[in-house]
XYZ file of C-alpha atoms in Angstrom:
536
model
C -9.826 24.804 -14.494
C -10.597 23.748 -18.085
C -8.240 20.757 -17.810
C -9.876 19.697 -14.512
C -13.331 19.884 -16.175
C -12.022 17.875 -19.136
C -10.656 15.195 -16.776
C -13.980 15.096 -14.932
C -15.988 14.874 -18.150
C -13.679 12.136 -19.488
C -14.194 10.063 -16.327
C -17.926 10.394 -16.573
C -17.918 9.554 -20.253
C -15.761 6.488 -19.717
C -18.195 5.276 -17.050
C -21.129 5.882 -19.429
C -19.446 4.044 -22.296
C -18.749 1.076 -20.057
C -22.441 0.932 -19.214
C -23.212 0.270 -22.893
C -21.451 -3.076 -22.874
C -24.183 -5.645 -23.129
C -22.112 -8.729 -22.398
C -19.163 -9.652 -20.254
C -16.930 -10.447 -23.207
C -17.385 -6.941 -24.552
C -16.313 -5.394 -21.242
C -13.351 -7.762 -21.039
C -12.328 -6.780 -24.618
C -12.506 -3.116 -23.726
C -10.849 -3.271 -20.313
C -8.199 -6.009 -20.544
C -7.267 -6.646 -24.148
C -7.250 -3.041 -25.212
C -3.975 -1.758 -23.747
C -4.813 -2.915 -20.183
C -7.197 -0.071 -19.356
C -8.244 -1.603 -16.043
C -4.648 -1.730 -14.747
C -4.133 1.877 -15.802
C -7.313 2.902 -13.990
C -6.089 1.190 -10.811
C -2.682 2.871 -11.089
C -4.159 6.317 -11.658
C -6.763 6.077 -8.876
C -9.964 6.086 -11.020
C -12.028 4.683 -8.175
C -15.467 5.055 -9.748
C -14.321 3.363 -12.999
C -12.630 0.544 -11.028
C -15.817 0.117 -8.930
C -17.959 -0.510 -11.971
C -19.662 -3.959 -11.937
C -17.858 -5.103 -15.088
C -14.511 -4.010 -13.693
C -15.154 -5.762 -10.425
C -16.176 -8.950 -12.155
C -12.877 -9.029 -14.062
C -10.971 -8.245 -10.870
C -12.678 -11.093 -8.958
C -11.954 -13.517 -11.787
C -8.273 -12.475 -11.757
C -8.162 -12.589 -7.934
C -9.486 -16.134 -7.489
C -8.700 -17.679 -10.875
C -10.256 -21.087 -11.293
C -10.302 -21.702 -7.540
C -13.654 -19.852 -7.121
C -15.449 -22.223 -9.505
C -14.289 -25.441 -7.785
C -16.547 -27.522 -5.605
C -15.608 -28.479 -2.042
C -13.609 -31.555 -3.079
C -11.711 -29.569 -5.717
C -10.825 -26.886 -3.195
C -9.562 -29.549 -0.754
C -7.321 -30.914 -3.531
C -5.990 -27.429 -4.223
C -5.247 -26.920 -0.479
C -3.439 -30.273 -0.415
C -1.360 -29.289 -3.478
C -0.591 -25.970 -1.819
C 0.778 -27.418 1.381
C 2.640 -30.230 -0.446
C 4.292 -27.854 -2.905
C 7.762 -28.184 -1.339
C 7.609 -31.914 -2.137
C 5.646 -31.776 -5.454
C 7.636 -29.025 -7.151
C 11.074 -30.765 -7.014
C 9.355 -33.903 -8.311
C 7.658 -31.982 -11.166
C 10.928 -30.271 -11.996
C 12.812 -33.621 -12.122
C 10.015 -35.097 -14.239
C 10.317 -32.172 -16.699
C 14.077 -32.437 -16.995
C 14.167 -36.251 -17.320
C 11.000 -37.113 -19.255
C 8.849 -34.225 -20.525
C 11.717 -32.274 -22.097
C 12.740 -35.275 -24.213
C 9.275 -35.782 -25.564
C 9.123 -32.126 -26.697
C 6.649 -30.909 -24.102
C 6.404 -27.131 -24.052
C 7.724 -25.511 -20.826
C 4.392 -23.772 -20.204
C 2.561 -27.058 -20.599
C 4.825 -29.019 -18.202
C 3.779 -30.141 -14.734
C 5.993 -27.477 -13.142
C 4.333 -24.624 -15.058
C 0.832 -25.921 -14.367
C 1.552 -26.184 -10.639
C 3.154 -22.733 -10.593
C 0.078 -21.373 -12.439
C -2.076 -22.644 -9.587
C 0.188 -21.255 -6.881
C 0.598 -17.870 -8.575
C -3.091 -16.989 -8.345
C -3.283 -13.680 -6.386
C -5.532 -15.199 -3.766
C -3.078 -18.028 -3.180
C -0.192 -15.485 -2.862
C -2.402 -13.505 -0.440
C -3.017 -16.554 1.736
C 0.719 -17.406 1.649
C 1.635 -13.895 2.760
C -0.823 -14.072 5.689
C 0.674 -17.414 6.822
C 4.183 -15.993 6.615
C 3.109 -13.045 8.708
C 1.440 -15.297 11.294
C 4.745 -17.135 11.698
C 6.769 -13.947 11.881
C 4.440 -12.422 14.483
C 4.433 -15.654 16.554
C 8.222 -15.764 16.583
C 8.436 -12.086 17.509
C 5.973 -12.444 20.385
C 7.784 -15.532 21.629
C 11.062 -13.541 21.571
C 9.523 -10.572 23.422
C 8.005 -12.663 26.248
C 10.936 -15.044 26.707
C 13.234 -14.193 29.645
C 16.550 -12.767 28.520
C 18.850 -13.298 31.461
C 21.930 -14.241 29.449
C 24.119 -12.746 26.707
C 23.576 -15.897 24.570
C 20.670 -15.474 22.071
C 17.683 -17.807 22.365
C 16.907 -20.445 19.742
C 13.734 -18.642 18.847
C 15.717 -15.546 18.110
C 17.812 -17.374 15.445
C 14.620 -18.566 13.788
C 13.232 -15.044 13.958
C 16.325 -13.676 12.198
C 16.038 -16.253 9.425
C 12.347 -15.409 8.987
C 13.229 -11.702 8.767
C 15.777 -12.415 6.025
C 13.025 -14.387 4.239
C 10.660 -11.393 4.632
C 13.284 -9.034 3.199
C 13.753 -11.266 0.163
C 10.013 -11.223 -0.439
C 9.885 -7.403 -0.121
C 12.831 -6.902 -2.468
C 11.185 -9.226 -5.005
C 7.974 -7.247 -4.738
C 9.892 -3.969 -5.126
C 11.566 -5.361 -8.250
C 8.203 -6.446 -9.717
C 6.315 -3.192 -8.968
C 9.136 -0.728 -9.422
C 10.525 1.560 -6.761
C 8.178 4.510 -7.481
C 5.105 2.286 -7.169
C 6.333 0.383 -4.172
C 7.326 3.266 -1.865
C 4.030 5.340 -1.961
C 2.274 2.430 -0.258
C 2.665 3.166 3.452
C 2.243 -0.536 4.366
C 5.317 -1.440 2.299
C 7.372 1.250 4.008
C 6.114 0.039 7.405
C 7.163 -3.470 6.543
C 10.649 -2.490 5.399
C 11.074 -0.440 8.577
C 9.942 -3.343 10.776
C 12.448 -5.744 9.130
C 15.160 -3.121 9.520
C 14.374 -2.839 13.237
C 14.647 -6.613 13.696
C 17.923 -6.604 11.696
C 19.251 -3.840 13.952
C 18.260 -5.830 17.028
C 19.955 -8.963 15.594
C 23.232 -7.062 14.928
C 23.085 -5.511 18.409
C 22.418 -8.954 19.930
C 25.367 -10.543 18.121
C 27.703 -7.729 19.254
C 26.615 -8.208 22.893
C 27.100 -11.960 22.482
C 30.655 -11.524 21.179
C 31.488 -8.891 23.813
C 30.506 -10.909 26.881
C 31.272 -14.380 25.584
C 34.697 -14.633 27.183
C 35.038 -17.420 29.799
C 38.184 -15.863 31.319
C 36.404 -12.601 32.268
C 34.589 -12.568 35.561
C 31.311 -10.658 35.512
C 31.436 -7.795 37.958
C 28.489 -5.705 39.036
C 29.317 -3.015 36.509
C 29.385 -5.567 33.693
C 26.111 -7.049 34.831
C 24.539 -3.606 34.777
C 25.907 -2.952 31.317
C 24.692 -6.343 30.061
C 21.249 -5.706 31.495
C 21.083 -2.295 29.793
C 22.150 -3.821 26.460
C 19.541 -6.573 26.671
C 16.926 -3.986 27.639
C 17.806 -1.885 24.550
C 17.398 -5.007 22.370
C 14.035 -5.676 23.994
C 12.970 -2.102 23.151
C 13.618 -2.742 19.473
C 11.684 -6.042 19.547
C 8.742 -4.488 21.344
C 8.426 -1.565 18.928
C 8.661 -3.908 15.929
C 5.965 -6.169 17.372
C 3.621 -3.189 17.714
C 4.290 -2.138 14.075
C 3.737 -5.665 12.714
C 0.386 -5.913 14.463
C -0.578 -2.639 12.780
C 0.357 -4.232 9.428
C -2.615 -6.602 9.929
C -4.998 -3.768 9.228
C -4.025 -4.007 5.564
C -4.916 -7.706 5.433
C -8.282 -7.162 7.125
C -9.198 -4.535 4.489
C -9.888 -7.469 2.084
C -12.994 -8.613 3.976
C -16.272 -6.831 3.119
C -17.450 -6.401 6.725
C -14.199 -4.826 7.989
C -12.800 -3.222 4.842
C -14.846 0.081 4.723
C -14.383 0.657 8.439
C -10.592 0.105 8.284
C -10.281 2.346 5.223
C -11.982 5.098 7.184
C -9.724 4.397 10.144
C -6.609 4.640 7.938
C -7.761 8.045 6.623
C -8.476 9.260 10.154
C -5.034 8.142 11.363
C -3.450 10.121 8.537
C -5.437 13.229 9.462
C -4.493 12.904 13.137
C -0.769 12.640 12.328
C -0.964 15.745 10.122
C -2.726 17.618 12.889
C -0.209 16.491 15.553
C 2.689 17.550 13.327
C 1.160 21.008 12.850
C 0.477 21.445 16.611
C 3.980 20.213 17.602
C 5.724 22.539 15.171
C 3.747 25.595 16.188
C 1.971 25.790 19.552
C 3.809 23.132 21.584
C 7.324 24.021 20.501
C 6.703 27.762 20.780
C 5.150 27.450 24.276
C 7.953 25.144 25.526
C 10.702 27.486 24.327
C 9.046 30.544 25.831
C 8.494 28.918 29.281
C 11.936 27.377 29.314
C 13.587 30.712 28.523
C 11.873 32.307 31.593
C 12.736 29.411 33.912
C 16.356 29.191 32.655
C 16.838 32.920 33.352
C 15.523 32.456 36.901
C 17.805 29.423 37.353
C 20.782 31.470 36.137
C 19.998 34.193 38.667
C 19.756 31.624 41.479
C 23.123 30.104 40.495
C 24.751 33.558 40.476
C 23.392 34.388 43.951
C 24.498 31.014 45.274
C 28.053 31.568 44.027
C 28.160 35.005 45.653
C 26.935 33.579 48.965
C 29.497 30.787 48.862
C 32.258 33.296 48.231
C 31.073 35.397 51.171
C 30.300 38.351 48.944
C 26.658 38.422 50.033
C 25.030 37.535 53.315
C 22.934 34.444 52.877
C 20.408 35.527 55.459
C 19.334 38.512 53.392
C 18.958 36.537 50.133
C 15.616 35.061 49.108
C 16.132 32.514 46.357
C 13.456 31.949 43.722
C 11.892 28.532 43.677
C 11.911 26.880 40.254
C 8.969 24.522 39.495
C 10.079 20.929 39.101
C 7.888 20.671 36.003
C 10.257 22.939 34.108
C 13.673 21.885 35.381
C 15.031 21.340 31.789
C 13.848 21.797 28.217
C 12.790 18.194 27.613
C 10.727 18.081 30.834
C 9.208 21.426 29.916
C 8.283 20.188 26.440
C 6.651 16.975 27.768
C 4.673 18.828 30.405
C 3.366 21.324 27.860
C 2.141 18.389 25.811
C 0.458 16.743 28.831
C -1.168 20.036 29.693
C -3.228 19.663 26.520
C -5.082 16.801 28.193
C -5.489 18.580 31.524
C -2.694 16.676 33.272
C -0.851 19.707 34.651
C -1.721 21.309 37.973
C -1.701 25.139 37.804
C -0.429 25.817 41.374
C 2.602 23.604 40.753
C 3.936 25.859 37.991
C 4.365 28.903 40.212
C 7.823 30.493 40.324
C 8.448 31.138 43.971
C 9.285 34.717 45.127
C 8.774 36.006 41.544
C 5.212 36.994 40.843
C 5.995 38.640 37.498
C 7.594 35.502 36.041
C 4.645 33.460 37.364
C 2.100 35.718 35.672
C 4.023 35.575 32.339
C 4.117 31.763 32.507
C 0.367 31.765 33.257
C -0.324 33.981 30.229
C 1.776 31.875 27.844
C 0.103 28.651 29.003
C -3.347 30.283 28.786
C -2.690 31.317 25.200
C -1.507 27.795 24.446
C -4.652 26.250 25.984
C -6.865 28.586 23.958
C -5.100 27.776 20.677
C -4.348 24.061 21.137
C -7.329 22.863 23.192
C -10.205 25.187 22.464
C -9.450 25.956 18.810
C -7.282 23.251 17.254
C -8.829 20.236 19.006
C -12.312 21.308 17.930
C -10.949 21.806 14.414
C -9.530 18.236 14.550
C -12.890 16.845 15.613
C -14.606 18.629 12.707
C -11.910 17.407 10.306
C -12.260 13.788 11.473
C -16.044 14.006 11.266
C -15.844 15.317 7.708
C -13.327 12.649 6.681
C -15.446 9.864 8.183
C -18.601 11.077 6.416
C -16.785 11.334 3.115
C -15.391 7.822 3.369
C -18.701 6.363 4.579
C -20.521 8.087 1.718
C -18.301 6.242 -0.814
C -17.410 3.267 1.388
C -18.377 0.714 -1.265
C -16.277 2.380 -3.955
C -13.358 2.950 -1.583
C -13.347 -0.703 -0.473
C -13.547 -2.035 -4.018
C -10.614 0.158 -5.042
C -8.614 -0.987 -2.024
C -9.268 -4.646 -2.945
C -8.159 -3.832 -6.529
C -4.892 -2.431 -5.176
C -4.378 -5.761 -3.328
C -4.775 -7.526 -6.657
C -2.089 -5.320 -8.184
C 0.193 -6.035 -5.258
C -0.222 -9.828 -5.280
C -0.420 -10.398 -8.993
C 3.276 -11.389 -9.033
C 3.535 -12.389 -5.384
C 5.636 -15.003 -3.732
C 3.642 -18.245 -3.440
C 5.841 -20.253 -1.005
C 5.804 -20.529 2.776
C 8.816 -19.932 5.016
C 11.438 -21.440 4.823
C 10.849 -23.267 1.534
C 11.009 -20.228 -0.734
C 14.748 -19.907 0.003
C 15.442 -22.759 -2.445
C 12.255 -22.456 -4.531
C 12.835 -18.824 -5.600
C 14.688 -19.993 -8.824
C 11.478 -21.850 -9.840
C 9.512 -18.599 -9.427
C 12.005 -16.665 -11.497
C 12.010 -19.321 -14.226
C 8.155 -19.343 -14.338
C 7.966 -15.517 -14.626
C 10.563 -15.451 -17.400
C 8.595 -18.114 -19.332
C 5.403 -16.119 -18.951
C 7.149 -12.995 -20.291
C 8.697 -14.923 -23.133
C 5.317 -16.383 -24.124
C 3.770 -12.887 -24.158
C 6.527 -11.491 -26.355
C 6.353 -14.492 -28.718
C 2.576 -14.119 -28.984
C 2.847 -10.448 -29.875
C 5.500 -11.169 -32.513
C 3.787 -14.174 -34.146
C 0.089 -13.243 -34.086
C 0.422 -9.482 -34.497
C -2.225 -6.950 -33.564
C -4.028 -6.508 -36.892
C -6.807 -8.985 -36.303
C -7.336 -8.038 -32.694
C -7.229 -4.334 -33.540
C -9.902 -4.844 -36.281
C -12.201 -6.595 -33.729
C -11.662 -3.831 -31.213
C -12.420 -1.173 -33.803
C -15.704 -2.954 -34.603
C -16.560 -3.214 -30.930
C -15.806 0.448 -30.192
C -17.851 1.415 -33.266
C -20.779 -0.649 -31.929
C -20.498 0.970 -28.504
C -20.439 4.456 -29.969
C -23.547 3.652 -32.051
C -25.315 2.407 -28.954
C -24.311 5.547 -27.051
C -25.395 7.911 -29.803
C -28.733 6.145 -30.206
C -29.426 6.190 -26.485
C -28.386 9.846 -26.269
C -30.738 10.780 -29.076
C -33.711 8.792 -27.672
C -33.338 9.926 -24.062
C -31.915 12.799 -22.106
C -28.764 11.161 -20.923
C -26.677 14.178 -20.037
C -27.981 14.265 -16.449
C -26.656 12.636 -13.386
C -24.677 9.401 -13.022
C -26.215 8.218 -9.822
C -24.078 8.719 -6.744
C -21.223 10.354 -8.705
C -21.621 13.935 -9.983
C -24.104 16.296 -11.582
C -23.618 17.540 -15.170
C -25.508 20.182 -17.136
C -28.084 19.043 -19.681
C -25.681 19.191 -22.563
C -22.989 16.969 -24.093
C -19.693 17.160 -22.313
C -16.557 18.104 -24.208
C -15.209 14.531 -23.912
C -18.435 13.165 -25.497
C -18.231 15.602 -28.372
C -14.614 14.694 -29.031
C -15.308 10.924 -28.862
C -18.360 11.127 -31.154
C -16.515 13.369 -33.577
C -13.653 10.844 -33.545
C -16.142 8.093 -34.269
C -17.781 10.034 -37.091
C -14.448 10.852 -38.696
C -13.455 7.119 -38.540
C -16.764 6.174 -40.202
C -16.325 8.859 -42.862
C -12.788 7.662 -43.570
C -14.026 4.090 -43.803
C -16.749 5.082 -46.286
C -14.267 7.063 -48.380
C -11.888 4.099 -48.392
C -14.655 1.779 -49.422
C -15.769 4.136 -52.189
C -12.180 4.413 -53.549
C -11.801 0.641 -53.443
C -15.111 0.094 -55.340
C -14.065 2.738 -57.814
C -10.711 1.023 -58.403
C -12.404 -2.324 -58.794
C -14.918 -0.989 -61.290
C -12.125 0.832 -63.203
C -10.145 -2.414 -63.250
C -13.119 -4.316 -64.589
C -13.597 -1.769 -67.408
C -9.967 -1.968 -68.369
C -10.115 -5.761 -68.390
C -13.203 -5.657 -70.702
C -11.406 -3.232 -73.086
C -8.405 -5.549 -73.218
C -10.630 -8.527 -73.960
C -12.533 -6.613 -76.701
C -9.251 -5.598 -78.356
C -8.021 -9.157 -78.262
């Protein structure tokens, strides 16, 4: 509990300290140049801190780059460069290798690097990803609606398979950039990998069918035609499921827009709650009810089979035997399970579940289903409605912060995205790898050559100034109240504030002691120099 309070107090204190930045350059120095605090806040889910106006301004600048500050003509030129990249990049690369490299032009100042810098803006990578998805979805829909009356794959299927390989390359590149443990927690990434795997499975299945039936010497009999039809139908199942999943993937893209983002974030949270609820109900009430009812019906069926065998062997007289009628709704376990699920929505007729000539078994089935309806429909469904209502109110109460944080996660995802359209990135991937390696080499070289002493000194001065502002404002006004819309705190300094101010005071005391010792050494050196001169 103490650690949780400390984390809460530290979050509040960090938000307060960010409020004391007077200018944008101060916030940028604190958030970006001081150990990348904003990226750490996004990774660790500090939504309130990420939603601060200073943080959002930095995120928007990183998201759009210089594109946001261009006029209409400049944006048209950028769009033209974007679509002509497959032609311009080979030309710029040839120009660098033939001309710019011989006149000692730095790789990061070459035409290739400048064009890649434009294309690698997160917004440009986001637009590229949307266009690639539009093409993939169009090819998949065309494959689903096209008639498949032959074992030979359609031309659109070959293009779809190539586009899927392209999509897998992009996903593996993204996984390499983010790391496996940051890539997998995102459910949209998992959904994308699963969709590509489904298309790959359909492609392998389609090629096997093509090779199996592509023999001109074999005559197609009725059995072979039925088998071919079933195989093509199975392939269509895979395509249809994948098409549904890829359409769901568009919800992530629409979260970027201010009007749709908060609503879709709430919808995503509601879907997660519904799946949790369905999993709980399936593993408890539905499964237990289905097993109980099936055990009764299977026992009755066993008795009927025994009586039938005795009658057939002339052991019993068939005229004296009254067989028990088994309801068709419970003929096997799978049918029993599905009908129990449908009974949750009132789609099961009570008279049709009666076990004929066995009133006791009928009453027991009635009691089991009645208990299931009470638990699943009356209790759990109302609990689900209350849970969804609570989740929606919580999301809507913080919809602005939730949407800003979701947009910040998109920035993290597309910061090192793939900027080329299908199919050009197949042969332009080496340019992307070269550009990223040059960026990393420039960062390492800058850290080695410039060092951190000067920047650290400036940051220390800035943090000292912010602490002075905070201490003066805390002394002049009662600041330990409420950060509006976030949380209430007692009218006292939090533990994190005490630690930070004590840290600041100790640094200032150390600086004063150091200055005193330096002045003392200088004065002592001056006295020694005067003694030497007097002796001389």
